[in-house]
Amino acid sequence: MAIAQNGPDLTGPIETGNSIQLEGGRHAILLLHGLGGTAQEVKLVAKRLNRQGFTVRIPSLPGHNGNCEQLASIRWQDWYQCAQWHFEQLALSYDQVSVSGLCMGSVLALQLASRKGPRVTSVVAMSTTLAYDGSSMPWYQFLLPLVLHTPLHHFWRYQEGGNLGIKNPVLRRHLASRMGPQSSVAYDRMPAASIREMMKLMRSTRKRLGNVLAPTLIMHAEEDDVASPRNADYLERYLGSSHIEKIILDDCYHLITLDQQRELVAAEAGRFMLQQQHLRQSIRTPARAVLEPCKTADLISVGA
């Protein structure tokens, strides 16, 4: 009962398989989880968005919903190809598709938006991790390049600890009890090889931010212990979009989709995407369209 009162309920059945889809309206949202996590990280926000009328799909990214050894064998391009496949599937069936994600999921969403152009209705970037510079990063982080660029990356594992990205102590204890080297919620350690792939994804995406033209909402915690708010500032500065909103949250850590302001996160994401949906519909469907006959002279001038 304490969990139900103080944090989202994670005690229900765990979905497995390639994806979770919550069917709604004609505007679909591709929602991507973070590195080492699962759909459980973002499922509560997905449910809130679905109640607002959106169709929401959460893929299980390669190497997740299994064990750490499987994750260690995955390249960042595999994560991207999975996200791209699900985007294209949604684009075949729905009028509009927005992309969103948490942590690595946000970076993948931005990578998608940079490549899909006007096909992306909007982007909601949550706890975007373009650099690991949060307060929970270990003191020996400066040694990481030595590990990542030598054969040591095949053997080294980063053990999760500290606050687990969650400010709510009840939820943090509950999450910790369900983590492990093989877990349907989140891994309790991270292979160095996966961190190396994440850093490659970060570098690639930073270079492509100017190609992200879709309206973008940035949500980030002021006390993010994995990626400091400097990540949100960098994103705001270098995005190519002409419509950017940024919300800095004041009562949560990195996992903003689970922590104490999760309801605000879901509400703001829905508000923003619904706003962009209406704007796009008003542009595509004018209040009154007048069709005029096409003249031969017009065709000639266009051909010239």
Short mmCIF file of C-alpha atoms in Angstrom, two decimals:
data_model
loop_
_atom_site.label_atom_id
_atom_site.label_comp_id
_atom_site.label_asym_id
_atom_site.label_seq_id
_atom_site.Cartn_x
_atom_site.Cartn_y
_atom_site.Cartn_z
CA MET A 1 0.00 0.00 0.00
CA ALA A 2 2.89 2.36 0.72
CA ILE A 3 4.04 2.12 -2.88
CA ALA A 4 0.62 3.02 -4.23
CA GLN A 5 0.59 6.12 -2.04
CA ASN A 6 4.17 7.27 -2.55
CA GLY A 7 5.15 6.11 -6.03
CA PRO A 8 3.83 4.54 -9.21
CA ASP A 9 2.74 0.92 -8.92
CA LEU A 10 5.45 -1.33 -10.35
CA THR A 11 4.03 -4.51 -8.84
CA GLY A 12 1.74 -5.45 -11.74
CA PRO A 13 2.51 -7.85 -14.59
CA ILE A 14 5.59 -7.09 -16.66
CA GLU A 15 5.07 -7.00 -20.43
CA THR A 16 7.66 -8.80 -22.51
CA GLY A 17 8.24 -9.09 -26.22
CA ASN A 18 9.13 -6.57 -28.88
CA SER A 19 6.89 -3.68 -27.83
CA ILE A 20 3.98 -2.40 -25.81
CA GLN A 21 1.26 -0.54 -27.69
CA LEU A 22 -1.57 1.43 -26.12
CA GLU A 23 -4.11 2.08 -28.84
CA GLY A 24 -5.65 5.53 -29.05
CA GLY A 25 -6.16 8.16 -31.72
CA ARG A 26 -4.54 8.99 -35.04
CA HIS A 27 -1.55 10.72 -33.45
CA ALA A 28 1.02 8.09 -32.42
CA ILE A 29 3.92 8.56 -30.03
CA LEU A 30 7.08 6.46 -30.17
CA LEU A 31 8.34 6.43 -26.57
CA LEU A 32 11.85 5.07 -25.90
CA HIS A 33 13.34 3.87 -22.62
CA GLY A 34 16.85 4.46 -21.33
CA LEU A 35 20.07 2.45 -21.34
CA GLY A 36 19.80 -0.57 -19.06
CA GLY A 37 16.12 0.12 -18.43
CA THR A 38 12.88 -1.21 -19.84
CA ALA A 39 9.40 -0.04 -20.74
CA GLN A 40 8.68 0.15 -17.00
CA GLU A 41 10.63 3.43 -16.88
CA VAL A 42 8.17 5.20 -19.15
CA LYS A 43 4.99 3.12 -18.92
CA LEU A 44 3.24 5.41 -16.44
CA VAL A 45 3.73 8.42 -18.73
CA ALA A 46 2.59 6.29 -21.67
CA LYS A 47 -0.66 5.45 -19.87
CA ARG A 48 -1.32 9.12 -19.12
CA LEU A 49 -0.69 10.06 -22.75
CA ASN A 50 -2.98 7.28 -23.92
CA ARG A 51 -5.75 8.65 -21.71
CA GLN A 52 -5.32 11.96 -23.50
CA GLY A 53 -6.13 10.23 -26.79
CA PHE A 54 -2.69 9.30 -28.17
CA THR A 55 -1.60 5.92 -29.45
CA VAL A 56 1.65 5.09 -27.64
CA ARG A 57 4.24 2.46 -28.55
CA ILE A 58 7.20 1.52 -26.33
CA PRO A 59 9.69 -0.80 -28.03
CA SER A 60 12.03 -3.01 -26.06
CA LEU A 61 15.41 -1.90 -27.37
CA PRO A 62 17.96 -4.61 -28.33
CA GLY A 63 19.85 -6.09 -25.39
CA HIS A 64 17.17 -5.15 -22.88
CA ASN A 65 14.60 -7.37 -21.14
CA GLY A 66 17.33 -10.00 -20.99
CA ASN A 67 20.68 -9.83 -19.22
CA CYS A 68 23.80 -7.69 -19.09
CA GLU A 69 25.78 -10.04 -21.29
CA GLN A 70 23.29 -9.62 -24.11
CA LEU A 71 23.38 -5.85 -23.70
CA ALA A 72 27.18 -5.82 -23.94
CA SER A 73 27.05 -7.25 -27.47
CA ILE A 74 24.80 -4.50 -28.89
CA ARG A 75 25.97 -1.50 -30.94
CA TRP A 76 24.25 1.87 -30.81
CA GLN A 77 23.23 1.46 -34.45
CA ASP A 78 21.18 -1.57 -33.37
CA TRP A 79 19.23 0.60 -30.92
CA TYR A 80 18.69 3.20 -33.62
CA GLN A 81 17.59 0.67 -36.25
CA CYS A 82 15.04 -0.73 -33.81
CA ALA A 83 13.67 2.75 -33.07
CA GLN A 84 13.58 3.59 -36.78
CA TRP A 85 11.70 0.37 -37.63
CA HIS A 86 9.01 1.17 -35.08
CA PHE A 87 8.79 4.76 -36.32
CA GLU A 88 8.22 3.58 -39.88
CA GLN A 89 5.59 1.08 -38.75
CA LEU A 90 3.69 3.82 -36.94
CA ALA A 91 4.03 6.17 -39.91
CA LEU A 92 2.29 3.60 -42.11
CA SER A 93 -0.78 3.45 -39.89
CA TYR A 94 -1.21 6.86 -38.23
CA ASP A 95 -1.68 10.42 -39.44
CA GLN A 96 1.01 11.92 -37.22
CA VAL A 97 3.98 10.50 -35.30
CA SER A 98 5.83 12.21 -32.46
CA VAL A 99 8.97 10.85 -30.81
CA SER A 100 10.01 10.97 -27.18
CA GLY A 101 12.32 9.22 -24.78
CA LEU A 102 14.13 9.19 -21.47
CA CYS A 103 17.91 9.44 -21.13
CA MET A 104 19.32 7.34 -24.00
CA GLY A 105 15.78 7.10 -25.35
CA SER A 106 15.72 10.87 -25.69
CA VAL A 107 19.02 10.84 -27.57
CA LEU A 108 17.62 8.20 -29.94
CA ALA A 109 14.45 10.27 -30.42
CA LEU A 110 16.59 13.28 -31.38
CA GLN A 111 18.65 11.13 -33.75
CA LEU A 112 15.40 10.00 -35.40
CA ALA A 113 14.07 13.54 -35.65
CA SER A 114 17.31 14.71 -37.25
CA ARG A 115 16.86 12.12 -40.01
CA LYS A 116 13.09 12.04 -40.53
CA GLY A 117 12.59 15.80 -40.93
CA PRO A 118 8.99 17.00 -41.33
CA ARG A 119 7.64 13.50 -40.86
CA VAL A 120 8.12 14.01 -37.11
CA THR A 121 5.28 16.05 -35.63
CA SER A 122 7.06 16.89 -32.37
CA VAL A 123 9.80 15.80 -29.98
CA VAL A 124 9.64 15.52 -26.19
CA ALA A 125 13.18 15.13 -24.83
CA MET A 126 13.30 13.93 -21.21
CA SER A 127 16.50 13.80 -19.15
CA THR A 128 18.50 14.01 -22.37
CA THR A 129 21.96 12.59 -21.76
CA LEU A 130 24.50 14.11 -24.11
CA ALA A 131 27.23 13.90 -21.45
CA TYR A 132 27.58 11.98 -18.19
CA ASP A 133 28.22 14.88 -15.84
CA GLY A 134 25.77 14.36 -12.98
CA SER A 135 26.60 14.25 -9.29
CA SER A 136 26.21 10.45 -9.03
CA MET A 137 28.96 9.76 -11.54
CA PRO A 138 31.82 7.92 -9.78
CA TRP A 139 34.95 9.80 -8.72
CA TYR A 140 37.06 7.49 -10.90
CA GLN A 141 35.16 8.52 -14.03
CA PHE A 142 38.34 10.10 -15.43
CA LEU A 143 39.69 6.55 -15.85
CA LEU A 144 36.78 5.56 -18.07
CA PRO A 145 38.58 6.26 -21.40
CA LEU A 146 41.31 3.84 -20.29
CA VAL A 147 38.68 1.14 -19.85
CA LEU A 148 36.63 1.93 -22.95
CA HIS A 149 39.52 2.03 -25.41
CA THR A 150 41.35 -1.10 -24.24
CA PRO A 151 40.37 -4.78 -24.01
CA LEU A 152 39.21 -4.03 -20.45
CA HIS A 153 35.85 -2.93 -21.84
CA HIS A 154 34.98 -6.60 -22.40
CA PHE A 155 35.18 -7.31 -18.66
CA TRP A 156 34.40 -4.13 -16.71
CA ARG A 157 30.92 -3.50 -15.30
CA TYR A 158 29.70 -0.29 -13.67
CA GLN A 159 27.66 -1.17 -10.57
CA GLU A 160 24.57 0.98 -10.10
CA GLY A 161 24.39 2.67 -6.72
CA GLY A 162 23.56 5.90 -4.97
CA ASN A 163 20.09 7.30 -5.61
CA LEU A 164 19.33 5.22 -8.74
CA GLY A 165 18.11 8.45 -10.34
CA ILE A 166 15.10 8.64 -7.99
CA LYS A 167 14.48 11.19 -5.23
CA ASN A 168 11.44 9.42 -3.74
CA PRO A 169 12.94 7.09 -1.08
CA VAL A 170 10.05 4.59 -1.06
CA LEU A 171 10.10 4.15 -4.80
CA ARG A 172 13.91 3.99 -4.78
CA ARG A 173 13.89 1.07 -2.33
CA HIS A 174 11.22 -0.70 -4.34
CA LEU A 175 13.12 -0.26 -7.61
CA ALA A 176 16.37 -1.45 -6.02
CA SER A 177 14.63 -4.66 -4.89
CA ARG A 178 13.67 -5.47 -8.49
CA MET A 179 16.99 -4.68 -10.17
CA GLY A 180 19.53 -7.34 -11.05
CA PRO A 181 21.96 -8.60 -13.73
CA GLN A 182 18.88 -10.14 -15.35
CA SER A 183 15.74 -8.07 -14.85
CA SER A 184 12.48 -7.01 -16.50
CA VAL A 185 12.71 -3.60 -14.79
CA ALA A 186 16.34 -2.42 -14.91
CA TYR A 187 19.84 -3.87 -14.77
CA ASP A 188 21.86 -3.23 -11.61
CA ARG A 189 25.13 -2.94 -13.51
CA MET A 190 26.22 -1.56 -16.85
CA PRO A 191 28.76 -3.15 -19.21
CA ALA A 192 31.60 -0.84 -20.21
CA ALA A 193 30.97 -1.85 -23.82
CA SER A 194 27.42 -0.44 -23.56
CA ILE A 195 28.67 2.83 -22.08
CA ARG A 196 31.12 3.06 -24.98
CA GLU A 197 28.25 2.61 -27.46
CA MET A 198 26.18 5.20 -25.60
CA MET A 199 29.03 7.70 -25.89
CA LYS A 200 29.26 7.05 -29.63
CA LEU A 201 25.52 7.72 -29.89
CA MET A 202 25.96 10.95 -27.89
CA ARG A 203 28.70 12.18 -30.23
CA SER A 204 26.73 11.35 -33.35
CA THR A 205 23.59 13.04 -32.04
CA ARG A 206 25.38 16.19 -30.86
CA LYS A 207 26.63 16.65 -34.42
CA ARG A 208 23.10 16.30 -35.80
CA LEU A 209 21.15 18.57 -33.44
CA GLY A 210 21.01 21.34 -36.05
CA ASN A 211 19.01 18.98 -38.27
CA VAL A 212 16.26 18.59 -35.67
CA LEU A 213 13.56 20.94 -37.02
CA ALA A 214 10.48 19.54 -35.29
CA PRO A 215 8.99 21.51 -32.38
CA THR A 216 10.72 20.27 -29.24
CA LEU A 217 9.88 20.22 -25.54
CA ILE A 218 12.87 19.72 -23.23
CA MET A 219 12.20 18.46 -19.69
CA HIS A 220 15.08 18.03 -17.28
CA ALA A 221 15.56 17.84 -13.52
CA GLU A 222 17.49 20.60 -11.79
CA GLU A 223 19.01 17.88 -9.58
CA ASP A 224 19.58 15.31 -12.33
CA ASP A 225 22.29 13.08 -10.86
CA VAL A 226 23.27 11.45 -14.17
CA ALA A 227 23.17 14.31 -16.69
CA SER A 228 23.27 17.83 -15.28
CA PRO A 229 20.96 20.60 -16.57
CA ARG A 230 23.86 21.71 -18.76
CA ASN A 231 22.64 18.95 -21.11
CA ALA A 232 19.28 20.70 -21.44
CA ASP A 233 20.96 24.06 -22.01
CA TYR A 234 23.22 22.57 -24.70
CA LEU A 235 20.24 20.97 -26.40
CA GLU A 236 18.27 24.22 -26.37
CA ARG A 237 21.22 26.12 -27.81
CA TYR A 238 22.05 23.80 -30.70
CA LEU A 239 18.68 22.46 -31.86
CA GLY A 240 17.64 23.57 -35.35
CA SER A 241 13.98 23.87 -34.34
CA SER A 242 12.34 27.29 -34.35
CA HIS A 243 9.92 26.22 -31.59
CA ILE A 244 11.62 25.08 -28.37
CA GLU A 245 10.19 24.96 -24.87
CA LYS A 246 12.22 24.01 -21.79
CA ILE A 247 10.95 22.98 -18.37
CA ILE A 248 13.35 22.52 -15.45
CA LEU A 249 11.83 20.34 -12.73
CA ASP A 250 12.59 21.12 -9.10
CA ASP A 251 11.61 17.97 -7.16
CA CYS A 252 13.07 14.89 -8.86
CA TYR A 253 16.27 13.28 -10.07
CA HIS A 254 17.15 11.64 -13.39
CA LEU A 255 14.16 9.29 -13.80
CA ILE A 256 11.59 12.04 -14.18
CA THR A 257 9.02 9.61 -15.64
CA LEU A 258 8.94 7.69 -12.33
CA ASP A 259 9.91 10.22 -9.70
CA GLN A 260 7.89 12.74 -7.70
CA GLN A 261 6.91 15.01 -10.62
CA ARG A 262 5.90 12.22 -13.02
CA GLU A 263 2.32 13.51 -13.29
CA LEU A 264 3.57 16.97 -14.29
CA VAL A 265 5.91 15.38 -16.85
CA ALA A 266 3.04 13.41 -18.41
CA ALA A 267 0.71 16.43 -18.41
CA GLU A 268 3.26 18.74 -20.04
CA ALA A 269 4.23 16.15 -22.64
CA GLY A 270 0.59 15.66 -23.59
CA ARG A 271 -0.12 19.39 -23.69
CA PHE A 272 2.83 20.05 -25.98
CA MET A 273 2.17 17.22 -28.41
CA LEU A 274 -1.52 17.98 -28.59
CA GLN A 275 -0.68 21.62 -29.33
CA GLN A 276 1.63 20.59 -32.17
CA GLN A 277 -1.00 18.19 -33.50
CA HIS A 278 -3.57 20.99 -33.74
CA LEU A 279 -1.07 23.36 -35.35
CA ARG A 280 -0.17 20.83 -38.01
CA GLN A 281 -3.82 20.01 -38.68
CA SER A 282 -4.67 23.70 -39.09
CA ILE A 283 -1.88 24.12 -41.62
CA ARG A 284 -2.83 21.02 -43.59
CA THR A 285 -6.59 21.59 -43.41
CA PRO A 286 -7.57 25.24 -43.82
CA ALA A 287 -10.93 26.27 -42.41
CA ARG A 288 -12.25 26.85 -45.93
CA ALA A 289 -10.53 25.61 -49.05
CA VAL A 290 -11.41 27.09 -52.44
CA LEU A 291 -10.34 25.02 -55.44
CA GLU A 292 -9.72 26.90 -58.66
CA PRO A 293 -9.43 25.27 -62.07
CA CYS A 294 -5.89 24.65 -63.25
CA LYS A 295 -5.06 26.57 -66.44
CA THR A 296 -2.76 25.40 -69.21
CA ALA A 297 -0.71 28.58 -68.81
CA ASP A 298 -0.07 27.69 -65.18
CA LEU A 299 1.26 24.25 -66.15
CA ILE A 300 3.59 25.81 -68.70
CA SER A 301 4.99 28.30 -66.21
CA VAL A 302 5.56 25.57 -63.62
CA GLY A 303 7.32 23.40 -66.16
CA ALA A 304 9.58 26.27 -67.16
#
